[in-house]
CSV table of C-alpha atoms in Angstrom, one decimal:
chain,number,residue,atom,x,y,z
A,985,UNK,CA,-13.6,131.0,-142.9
A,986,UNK,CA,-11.7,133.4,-140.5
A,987,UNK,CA,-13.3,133.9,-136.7
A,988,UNK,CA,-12.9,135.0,-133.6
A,989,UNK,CA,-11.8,132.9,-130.9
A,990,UNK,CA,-11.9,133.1,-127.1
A,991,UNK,CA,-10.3,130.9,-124.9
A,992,UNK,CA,-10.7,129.9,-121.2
A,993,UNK,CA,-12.3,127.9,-118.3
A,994,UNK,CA,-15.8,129.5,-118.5
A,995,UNK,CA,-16.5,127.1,-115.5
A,996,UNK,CA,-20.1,129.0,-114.7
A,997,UNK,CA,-19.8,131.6,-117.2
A,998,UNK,CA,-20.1,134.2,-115.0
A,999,UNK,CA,-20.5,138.0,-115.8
A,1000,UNK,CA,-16.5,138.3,-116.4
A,1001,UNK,CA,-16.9,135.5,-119.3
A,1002,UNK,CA,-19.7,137.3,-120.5
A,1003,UNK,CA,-17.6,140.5,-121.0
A,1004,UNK,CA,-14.7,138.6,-122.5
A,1005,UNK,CA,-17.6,137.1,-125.1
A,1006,UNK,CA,-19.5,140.7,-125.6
A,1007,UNK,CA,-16.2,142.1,-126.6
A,1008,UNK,CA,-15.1,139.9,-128.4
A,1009,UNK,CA,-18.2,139.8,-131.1
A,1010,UNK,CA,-17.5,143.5,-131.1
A,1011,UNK,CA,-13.8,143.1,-132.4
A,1012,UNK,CA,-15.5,141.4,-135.7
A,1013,UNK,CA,-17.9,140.6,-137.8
A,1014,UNK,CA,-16.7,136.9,-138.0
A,1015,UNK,CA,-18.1,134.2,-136.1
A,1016,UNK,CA,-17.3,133.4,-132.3
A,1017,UNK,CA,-15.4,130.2,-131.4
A,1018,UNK,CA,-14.7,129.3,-127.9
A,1019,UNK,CA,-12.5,127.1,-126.4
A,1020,UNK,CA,-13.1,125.8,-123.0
A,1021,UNK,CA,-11.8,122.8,-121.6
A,1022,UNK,CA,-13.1,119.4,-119.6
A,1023,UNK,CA,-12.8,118.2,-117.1
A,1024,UNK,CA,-11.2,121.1,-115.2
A,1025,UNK,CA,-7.2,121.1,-115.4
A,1026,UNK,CA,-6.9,121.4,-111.8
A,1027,UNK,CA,-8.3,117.8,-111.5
A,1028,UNK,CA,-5.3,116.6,-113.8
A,1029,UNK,CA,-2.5,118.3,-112.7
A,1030,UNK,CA,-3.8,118.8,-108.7
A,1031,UNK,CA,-6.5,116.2,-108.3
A,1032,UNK,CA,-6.5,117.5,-104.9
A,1033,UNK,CA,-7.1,120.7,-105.7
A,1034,UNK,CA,-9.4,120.6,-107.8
A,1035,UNK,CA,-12.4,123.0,-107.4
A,1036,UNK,CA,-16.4,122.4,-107.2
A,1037,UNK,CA,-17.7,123.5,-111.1
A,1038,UNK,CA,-20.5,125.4,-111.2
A,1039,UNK,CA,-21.9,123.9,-113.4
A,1040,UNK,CA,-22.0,120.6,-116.1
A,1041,UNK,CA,-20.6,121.0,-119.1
A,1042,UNK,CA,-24.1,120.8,-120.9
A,1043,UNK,CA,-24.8,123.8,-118.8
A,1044,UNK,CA,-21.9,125.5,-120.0
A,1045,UNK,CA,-22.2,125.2,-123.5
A,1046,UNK,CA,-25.7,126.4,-123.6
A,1047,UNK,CA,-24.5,129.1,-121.4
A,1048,UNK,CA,-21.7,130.0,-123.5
A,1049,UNK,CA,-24.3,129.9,-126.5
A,1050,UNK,CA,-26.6,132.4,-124.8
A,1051,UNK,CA,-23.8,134.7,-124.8
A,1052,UNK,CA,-23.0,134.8,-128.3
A,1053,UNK,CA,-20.5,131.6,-129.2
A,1054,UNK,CA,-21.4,130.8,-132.7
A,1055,UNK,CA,-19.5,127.3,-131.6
A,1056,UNK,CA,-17.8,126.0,-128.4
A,1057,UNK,CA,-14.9,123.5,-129.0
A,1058,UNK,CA,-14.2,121.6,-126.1
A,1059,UNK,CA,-10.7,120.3,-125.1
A,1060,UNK,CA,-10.2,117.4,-123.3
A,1061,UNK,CA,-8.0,118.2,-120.8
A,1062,UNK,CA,-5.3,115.0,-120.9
A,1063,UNK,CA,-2.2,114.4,-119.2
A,1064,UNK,CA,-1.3,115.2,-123.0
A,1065,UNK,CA,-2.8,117.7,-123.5
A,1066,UNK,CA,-1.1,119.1,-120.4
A,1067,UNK,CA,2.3,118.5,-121.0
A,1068,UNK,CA,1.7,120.6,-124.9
A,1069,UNK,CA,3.9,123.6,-125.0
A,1070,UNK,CA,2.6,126.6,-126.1
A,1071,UNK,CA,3.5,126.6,-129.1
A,1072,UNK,CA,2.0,122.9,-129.8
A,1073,UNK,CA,-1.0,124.0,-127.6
A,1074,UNK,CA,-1.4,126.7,-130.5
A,1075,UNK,CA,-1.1,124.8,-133.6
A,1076,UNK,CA,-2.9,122.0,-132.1
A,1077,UNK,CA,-6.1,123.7,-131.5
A,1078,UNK,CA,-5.8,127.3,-132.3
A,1079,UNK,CA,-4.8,127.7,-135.6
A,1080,UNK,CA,-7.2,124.9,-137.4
A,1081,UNK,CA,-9.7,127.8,-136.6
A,1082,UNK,CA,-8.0,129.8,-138.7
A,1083,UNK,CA,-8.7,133.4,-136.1
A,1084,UNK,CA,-7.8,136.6,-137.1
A,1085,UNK,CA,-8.1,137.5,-133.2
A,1086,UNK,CA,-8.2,136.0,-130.3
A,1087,UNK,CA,-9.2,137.2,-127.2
A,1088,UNK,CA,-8.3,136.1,-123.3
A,1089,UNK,CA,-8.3,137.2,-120.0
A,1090,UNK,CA,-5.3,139.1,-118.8
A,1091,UNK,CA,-4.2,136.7,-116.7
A,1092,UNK,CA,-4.4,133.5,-119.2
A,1093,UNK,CA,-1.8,131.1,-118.8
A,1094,UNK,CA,-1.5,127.8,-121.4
A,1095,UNK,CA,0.7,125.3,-121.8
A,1096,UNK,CA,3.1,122.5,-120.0
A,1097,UNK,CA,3.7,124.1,-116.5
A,1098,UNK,CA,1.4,127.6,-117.5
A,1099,UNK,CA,4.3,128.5,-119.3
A,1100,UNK,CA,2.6,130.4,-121.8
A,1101,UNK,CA,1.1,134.3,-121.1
A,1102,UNK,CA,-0.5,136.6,-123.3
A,1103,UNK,CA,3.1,137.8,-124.2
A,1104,UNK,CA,3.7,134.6,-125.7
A,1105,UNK,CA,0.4,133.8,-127.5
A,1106,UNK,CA,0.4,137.2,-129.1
A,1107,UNK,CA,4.2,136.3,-130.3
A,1108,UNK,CA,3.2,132.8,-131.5
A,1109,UNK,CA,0.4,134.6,-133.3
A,1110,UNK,CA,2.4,136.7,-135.3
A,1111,UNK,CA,1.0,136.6,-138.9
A,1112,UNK,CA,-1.8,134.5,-138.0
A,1113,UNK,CA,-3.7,136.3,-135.9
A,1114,UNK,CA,-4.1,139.5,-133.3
A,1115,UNK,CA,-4.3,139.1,-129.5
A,1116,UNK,CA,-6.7,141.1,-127.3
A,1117,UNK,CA,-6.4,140.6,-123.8
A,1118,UNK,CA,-9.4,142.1,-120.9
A,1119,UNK,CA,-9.2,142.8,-117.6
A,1120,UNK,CA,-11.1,141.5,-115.1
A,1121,UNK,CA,-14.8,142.3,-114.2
A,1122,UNK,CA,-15.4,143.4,-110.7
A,1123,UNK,CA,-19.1,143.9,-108.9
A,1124,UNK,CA,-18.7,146.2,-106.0
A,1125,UNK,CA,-15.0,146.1,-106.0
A,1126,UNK,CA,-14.8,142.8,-105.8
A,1127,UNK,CA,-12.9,141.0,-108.5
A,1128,UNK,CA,-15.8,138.4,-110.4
A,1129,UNK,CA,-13.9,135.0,-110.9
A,1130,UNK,CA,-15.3,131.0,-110.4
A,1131,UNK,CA,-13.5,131.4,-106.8
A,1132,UNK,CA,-14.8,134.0,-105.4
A,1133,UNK,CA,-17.7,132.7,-106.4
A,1134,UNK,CA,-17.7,128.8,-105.0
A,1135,UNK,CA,-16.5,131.1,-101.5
A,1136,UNK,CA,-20.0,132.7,-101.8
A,1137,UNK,CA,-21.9,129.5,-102.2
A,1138,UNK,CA,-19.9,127.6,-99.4
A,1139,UNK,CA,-21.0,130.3,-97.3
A,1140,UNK,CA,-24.5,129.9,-98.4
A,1141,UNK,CA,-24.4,133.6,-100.0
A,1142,UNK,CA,-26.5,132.7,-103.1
A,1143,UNK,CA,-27.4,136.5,-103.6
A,1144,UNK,CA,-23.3,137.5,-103.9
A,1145,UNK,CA,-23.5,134.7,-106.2
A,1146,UNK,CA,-25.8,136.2,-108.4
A,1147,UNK,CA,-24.5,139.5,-108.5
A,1148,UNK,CA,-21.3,137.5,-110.0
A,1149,UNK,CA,-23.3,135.1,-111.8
A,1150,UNK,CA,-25.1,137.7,-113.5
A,1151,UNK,CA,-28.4,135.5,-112.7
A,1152,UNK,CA,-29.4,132.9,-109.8
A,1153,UNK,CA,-27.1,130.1,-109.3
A,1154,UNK,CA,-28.9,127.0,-109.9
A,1155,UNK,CA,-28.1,123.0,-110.2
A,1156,UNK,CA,-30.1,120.6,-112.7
A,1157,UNK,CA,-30.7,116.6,-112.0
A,1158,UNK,CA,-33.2,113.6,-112.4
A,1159,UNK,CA,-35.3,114.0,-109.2
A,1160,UNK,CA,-34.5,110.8,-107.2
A,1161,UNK,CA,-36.8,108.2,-105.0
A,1162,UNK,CA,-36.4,110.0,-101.0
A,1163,UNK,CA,-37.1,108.4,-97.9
A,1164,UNK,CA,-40.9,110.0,-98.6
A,1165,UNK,CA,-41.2,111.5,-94.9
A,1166,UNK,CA,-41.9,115.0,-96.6
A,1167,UNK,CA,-45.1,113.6,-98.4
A,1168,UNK,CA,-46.1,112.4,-94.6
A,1169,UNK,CA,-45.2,115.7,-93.3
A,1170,UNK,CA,-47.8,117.5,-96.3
A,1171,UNK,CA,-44.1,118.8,-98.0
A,1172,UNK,CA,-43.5,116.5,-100.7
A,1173,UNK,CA,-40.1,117.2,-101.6
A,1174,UNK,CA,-38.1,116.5,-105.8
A,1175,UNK,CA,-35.0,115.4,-104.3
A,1176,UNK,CA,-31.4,115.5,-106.4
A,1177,UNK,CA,-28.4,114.0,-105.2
A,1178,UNK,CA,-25.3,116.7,-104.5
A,1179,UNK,CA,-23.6,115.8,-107.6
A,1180,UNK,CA,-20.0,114.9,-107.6
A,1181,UNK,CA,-17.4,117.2,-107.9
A,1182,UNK,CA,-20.5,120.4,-108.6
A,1183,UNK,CA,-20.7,123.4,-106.0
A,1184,UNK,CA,-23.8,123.7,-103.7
A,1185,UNK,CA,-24.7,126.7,-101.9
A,1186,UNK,CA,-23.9,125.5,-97.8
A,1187,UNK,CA,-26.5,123.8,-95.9
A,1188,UNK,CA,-29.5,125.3,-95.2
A,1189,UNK,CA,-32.8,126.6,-97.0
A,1190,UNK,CA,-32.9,128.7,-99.4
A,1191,UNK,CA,-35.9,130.6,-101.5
A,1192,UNK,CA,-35.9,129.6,-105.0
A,1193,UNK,CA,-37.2,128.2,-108.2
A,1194,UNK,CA,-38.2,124.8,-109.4
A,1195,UNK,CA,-38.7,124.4,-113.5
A,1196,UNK,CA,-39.2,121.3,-114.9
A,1197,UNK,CA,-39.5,119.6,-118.4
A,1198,UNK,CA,-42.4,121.4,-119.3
A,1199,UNK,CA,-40.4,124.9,-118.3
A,1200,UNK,CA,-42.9,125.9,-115.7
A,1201,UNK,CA,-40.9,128.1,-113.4
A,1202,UNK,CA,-42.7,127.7,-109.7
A,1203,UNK,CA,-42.1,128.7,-106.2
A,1204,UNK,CA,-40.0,126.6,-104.0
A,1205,UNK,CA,-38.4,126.2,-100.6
A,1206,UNK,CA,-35.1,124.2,-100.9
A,1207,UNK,CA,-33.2,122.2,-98.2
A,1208,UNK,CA,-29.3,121.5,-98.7
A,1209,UNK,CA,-28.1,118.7,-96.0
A,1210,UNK,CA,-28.2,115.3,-94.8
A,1211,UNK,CA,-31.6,116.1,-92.7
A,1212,UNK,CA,-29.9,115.4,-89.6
A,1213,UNK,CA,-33.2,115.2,-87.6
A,1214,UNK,CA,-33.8,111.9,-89.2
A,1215,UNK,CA,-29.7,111.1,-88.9
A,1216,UNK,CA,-29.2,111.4,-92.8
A,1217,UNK,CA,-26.0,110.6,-94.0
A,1218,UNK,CA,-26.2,112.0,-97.7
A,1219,UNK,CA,-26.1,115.2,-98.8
A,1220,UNK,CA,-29.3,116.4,-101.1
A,1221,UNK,CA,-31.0,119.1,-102.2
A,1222,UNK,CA,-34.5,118.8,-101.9
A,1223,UNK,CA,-37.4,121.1,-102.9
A,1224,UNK,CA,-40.8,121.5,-101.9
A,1225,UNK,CA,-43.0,123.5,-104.7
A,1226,UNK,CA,-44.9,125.6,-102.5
A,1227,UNK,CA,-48.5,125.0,-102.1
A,1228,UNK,CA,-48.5,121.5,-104.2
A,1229,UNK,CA,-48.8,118.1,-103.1
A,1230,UNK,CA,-49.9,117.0,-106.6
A,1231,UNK,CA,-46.7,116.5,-108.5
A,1232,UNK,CA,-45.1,113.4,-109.8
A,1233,UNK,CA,-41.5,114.4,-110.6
A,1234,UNK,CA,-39.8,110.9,-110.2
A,1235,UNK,CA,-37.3,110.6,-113.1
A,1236,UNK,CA,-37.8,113.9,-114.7
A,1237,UNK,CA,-35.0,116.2,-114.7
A,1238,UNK,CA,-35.6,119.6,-113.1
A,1239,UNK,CA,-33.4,122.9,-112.6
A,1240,UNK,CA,-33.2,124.2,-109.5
A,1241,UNK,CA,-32.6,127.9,-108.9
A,1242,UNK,CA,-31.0,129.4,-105.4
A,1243,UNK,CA,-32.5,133.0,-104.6
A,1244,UNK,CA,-32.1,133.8,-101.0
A,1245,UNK,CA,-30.9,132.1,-97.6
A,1246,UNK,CA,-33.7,131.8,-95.4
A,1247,UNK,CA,-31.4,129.6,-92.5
A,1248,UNK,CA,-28.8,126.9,-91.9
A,1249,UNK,CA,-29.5,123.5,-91.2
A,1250,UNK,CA,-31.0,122.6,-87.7
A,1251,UNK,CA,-31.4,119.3,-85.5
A,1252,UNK,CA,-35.3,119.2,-84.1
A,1253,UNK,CA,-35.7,117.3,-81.0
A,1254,UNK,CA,-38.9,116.0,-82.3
A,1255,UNK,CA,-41.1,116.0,-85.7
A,1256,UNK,CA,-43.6,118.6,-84.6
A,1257,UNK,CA,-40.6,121.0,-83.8
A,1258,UNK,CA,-39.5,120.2,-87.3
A,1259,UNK,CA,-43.0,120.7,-88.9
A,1260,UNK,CA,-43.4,124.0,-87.4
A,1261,UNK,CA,-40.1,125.5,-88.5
A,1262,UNK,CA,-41.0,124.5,-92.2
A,1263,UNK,CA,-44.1,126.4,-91.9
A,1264,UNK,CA,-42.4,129.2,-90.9
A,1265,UNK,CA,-39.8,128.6,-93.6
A,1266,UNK,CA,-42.3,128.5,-96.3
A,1267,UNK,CA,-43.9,132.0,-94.7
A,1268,UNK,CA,-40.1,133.3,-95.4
A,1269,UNK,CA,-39.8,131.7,-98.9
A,1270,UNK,CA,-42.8,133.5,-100.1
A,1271,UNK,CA,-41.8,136.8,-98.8
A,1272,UNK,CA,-38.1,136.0,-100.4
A,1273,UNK,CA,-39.8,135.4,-103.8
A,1274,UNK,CA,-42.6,138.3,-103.6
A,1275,UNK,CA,-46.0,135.8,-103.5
A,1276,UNK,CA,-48.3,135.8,-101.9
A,1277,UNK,CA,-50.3,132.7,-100.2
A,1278,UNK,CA,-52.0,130.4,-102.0
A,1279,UNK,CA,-54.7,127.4,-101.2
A,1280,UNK,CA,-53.0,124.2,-101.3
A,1281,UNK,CA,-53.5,121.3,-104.3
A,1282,UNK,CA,-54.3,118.3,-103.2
């Protein structure tokens, strides 16, 4: 059965991926194949280097599902794998799929040393299959790619995000045990631990969303940081649903969505100080979000 394959990163699958995708279910009526590739090159060849993802893999696939993939093929980026010329690197994980096009970003590079550029795909393609190469996406002049993106969130700019994103940024996790000092402070708090290697927005809090396994989407005010009132050491993001002390989230996985930076991380002299800024941050959060007040659950 012939297809359609696109090939790249995809790391967030941001509105530039979703272009590449769109256009490429419009090129034919076969199915979609993607191939992406994990863990992120960069943390082969330049472990050093390598980036924050955006997102899991999980994450991505579903992502790259939403758009349109009919499958996603994952490669798992090896030392071997890296040191494939491009012409291996084409029979090797191309041609199985048996594509009459495939379809990349302008500035895709493959094989051993990125020797490989469109040019050469569409010549090792010749008689198998057609090459159709995109320019970039840009939002407000600004090129859309993963790194502009990770230089939003480290600046805690979760809205430029978006516009890139195409939707919020979020993170997903099993909500950890905390050190409970929210629940004493009446905000009870699902706390994830900053997962390796994945971009956070900067610290701060932030105006967002909380859904959990039942896919209740609700209102929440989220801290990034080490809580350096109480001399944290950790990084976390935690989340307090707004206007519930009710919940029992420990060991359920929740997604956690960044809308809007409310402020960067402060060290209170003392709890009350602390206390009174959270009021005032959840006053903020539910302007952010468009809610109004609400009697508290307890």
């Amino acid at each position: 059965m012939s297809t359609v394959v696109a090939i790249g990163n995809f790391d967030g699958v941001h509105l530039g991926h979703q272009s590449v995708l769109r256009q490429a279910m419009t090129l034919s009526e076969s199915p979609l194949v993607v191939i992406t590739f994990w863990p992120h090159p960069m943390s082969v060849l330049r472990p050093d280097k390598a980036p924050k993802l955006l997102g899991d893999l999980t994450t991505r696939i579903e992502l790259l599902k939403a758009a349109g993939a009919r499958e996603v093929r994952v490669v798992n980026f090896t030392d071997a794998v890296a040191d494939l010329s491009p012409r291996e690197f084409v029979e090797r994980f191309v041609l199985p799929l048996e594509p009459v096009r495939v379809v990349v970003g302008e500035n895709f590079r493959f094989g051993r040393r990125a020797a490989g550029d469109v040019a050469e795909l569409a010549r090792l393609g010749e008689g198998h299959f057609e090459v159709v190469p995109l320019a970039l996406e840009s939002v407000n002049d600004i090129v859309t790619c993963s790194t502009s993106i990770r230089a939003s969130l480290a600046e805690g700019d979760v809205a430029a995000a978006a516009q890139h994103l195409g939707r919020a940024f979020r993170i997903r996790g099993v909500v950890q045990m905390g050190d409970q000092r929210g629940r004493d402070l009446g905000y009870p708090t699902a706390n994830l631990a900053v997962p390796s290697g994945m971009a956070v927005p900067a610290d701060g809090v932030y105006a967002g969303w909380l859904t959990g396994t039942d896919g209740v989407r609700l209102p929440a005010a989220i801290s990034v940081g080490s809580n350096p009132t109480f001399h944290g050491v950790d990084r976390r993001v935690e989340s307090y649903v707004l206007d519930r002390t009710d919940l029992e989230l420990y060991g359920e996985e929740i997604q956690v969505e960044f809308i809007d930076r409310l402020r960067g991380q402060v060290q209170f002299d003392n709890v009350d100080d602390l206390t009174a800024q959270m009021d005032r941050d959840v006053a903020h959060c539910r302007d952010a979000l468009g809610i109004g007040s609400h009697r508290s659950v307890s």
